[in-house]
Amino acid sequence: MESPTAEQIDKSHLRRRRIRRTGVSTAVIAICIVAISFFSADKPPAVTAVRAFPHLRIRLPVVFTNAGDRTNRIFVGSQLGVIHVFPNDENVSDTTVFLDIEDQVICQGEEGLLGLAFHPNYRNNGEFFVYYSKAGDSHMSIISRFHVSKDDPNQADENSEQEIMRIDQPFSNHNGGTLAFGPDGFLYIGLGDGGNVDEAKKNGQDRSNVLGSILRIDVDRQQDGLNYAIPKDNPFVGINNVRPEIWAYGLRNVWRMAFDRENGRLWAGDVGQDNWEEINVIVRGGNYGWSLREGQHPYGTNGSGRRADLIEPIWEYNHSVGNCVVGGIVYRGGKIPALRGTYLFGDYIANKAWMLRYNDRSGRVASVSSIEGIDNMPIVTFGEDEAGEAYLTDAFGQIFGLEEVGPPR
Ligand SMILES: [Ca+2]
């Protein structure tokens, strides 16, 4: 993929040549060279994926996260319905089963245990939240609260389940499934459009149900007979026939979203259908266009041109590049300082992953470059440890970290 900075750099070179012709002082030229370096610096260093925790192989590792409780442990959720825990130590040889609800989870195709998030106050209240597809029910997604056991920090209390929400899915695919707490302490839930193809149920633009949306709920309070409450500043509170849980909508199948731990910005990958995969920056009340648009293009018979009320993805790529975007995380670790602030994402089908630099002021992408060393790795998810170091997992059960291998290229 072409880096949008290339043109800017070319223009800077032209400017520099013009200055030389007019005989401007070397000090000015030096300033220009600094400016050119600044443009170049808007591309991250060369980075490669390397195997992390090489003695571990975890079946279908769809969530990689930490508890934020200063114990420096890693938690990996398996789509089968098992959550593993292990110390953040390269030499670890085995995991401990933190929670096993395999008997109540159907793991098939896009269904299974898909989401796991620890309460921001987990250290004190021991609460964590799980998203799974319920066995014995027809395409039913469950979001439940569990507690850690009283006497063993590496063991959840399987009997502590309290169902928070259930979502009746019309089909088996497009379940979304990411759970993530925002900096506001509310739980965000990424959902798909209900599945099948061509947005069969037309849920993307329909706010009378929760599908095709990202939800925002308060799990610390209860309201109207629900096991959660609606934050008062949710964008659609009090609007007739619109679900007040909705934070943003017009989404097809959010496969992985994450908050930037430094500035709270919410990033989401939205899997496309025919041609385009999307990276979106999610804002309050945003309509992300599905199924009027796919990527930055009209979609289907009701396809729409650009409209002020439809938010375009900040980045898209077509199906000659990859077929299933995996939204990642913004790197905030300490190991690769020049990578800080870079959004990492990948593609499940294409065996590719990228680093995206975003310009806060312009709201535009400054550069996208490939992460090296991605070979025969169907990327499933990204995650971070407590220190903000980045990891990704693949469908073969392997975990990878990142290493800097040179200057930008
Ligand atoms: Ca879109």
Coordinates of N, CA, C and O and ligand atoms in Angstrom, one line a residue, residues 249-252 270 278-280 287-290 293-296 311-313, ligand 1:
Y249 N -23.5 3.1 15.0 CA -24.2 2.0 14.2 C -23.8 2.1 12.8 O -22.8 2.8 12.4
G250 N -24.5 1.3 11.9 CA -24.1 1.3 10.5 C -22.9 0.4 10.3 O -22.1 0.6 9.4
L251 N -22.7 -0.7 11.1 CA -21.5 -1.5 11.1 C -21.9 -2.9 10.6 O -23.0 -3.4 10.9
R252 N -21.1 -3.6 9.9 CA -21.4 -4.9 9.4 C -21.0 -6.0 10.3 O -21.8 -6.9 10.6
D270 N -13.9 -3.2 10.7 CA -15.3 -3.6 10.2 C -15.1 -4.5 9.0 O -14.6 -4.0 7.9
E278 N -12.6 -2.3 6.3 CA -12.5 -0.9 6.9 C -11.8 -0.9 8.2 O -11.9 -1.7 9.1
I279 N -11.1 0.3 8.5 CA -10.7 0.7 9.8 C -11.5 2.0 10.1 O -11.4 2.9 9.4
N280 N -12.1 1.9 11.3 CA -12.9 3.1 11.7 C -12.5 3.7 13.0 O -12.2 2.9 13.9
N287 N -22.7 7.1 12.4 CA -23.3 6.1 11.5 C -22.3 5.8 10.5 O -21.9 6.6 9.7
Y288 N -21.8 4.5 10.5 CA -20.7 4.1 9.7 C -21.1 3.5 8.3 O -20.3 2.9 7.7
G289 N -22.4 3.7 8.0 CA -22.7 3.6 6.6 C -23.3 2.2 6.1 O -24.0 2.2 5.1
W290 N -23.0 1.1 6.7 CA -23.4 -0.2 6.2 C -25.0 -0.2 6.4 O -25.5 0.2 7.4
R293 N -23.2 1.9 2.3 CA -21.8 2.0 1.8 C -21.0 0.8 2.3 O -21.2 0.3 3.4
E294 N -20.0 0.4 1.5 CA -19.0 -0.6 1.9 C -17.7 0.1 1.7 O -17.3 0.5 0.6
G295 N -16.9 0.3 2.8 CA -15.7 1.2 2.7 C -16.2 2.6 2.2 O -17.3 3.0 2.6
Q296 N -15.4 3.2 1.3 CA -15.8 4.5 0.9 C -16.5 4.5 -0.5 O -16.2 5.3 -1.4
I311 N -20.3 8.3 8.2 CA -18.9 8.5 8.5 C -18.1 7.5 7.7 O -18.3 6.2 7.8
E312 N -17.1 8.0 6.9 CA -16.3 7.1 6.1 C -15.2 6.4 7.0 O -14.8 7.1 8.0
P313 N -14.8 5.2 6.6 CA -13.6 4.7 7.3 C -12.4 5.5 7.1 O -12.3 6.2 6.1
Ligands
CA1 CA -18.5 1.7 6.9

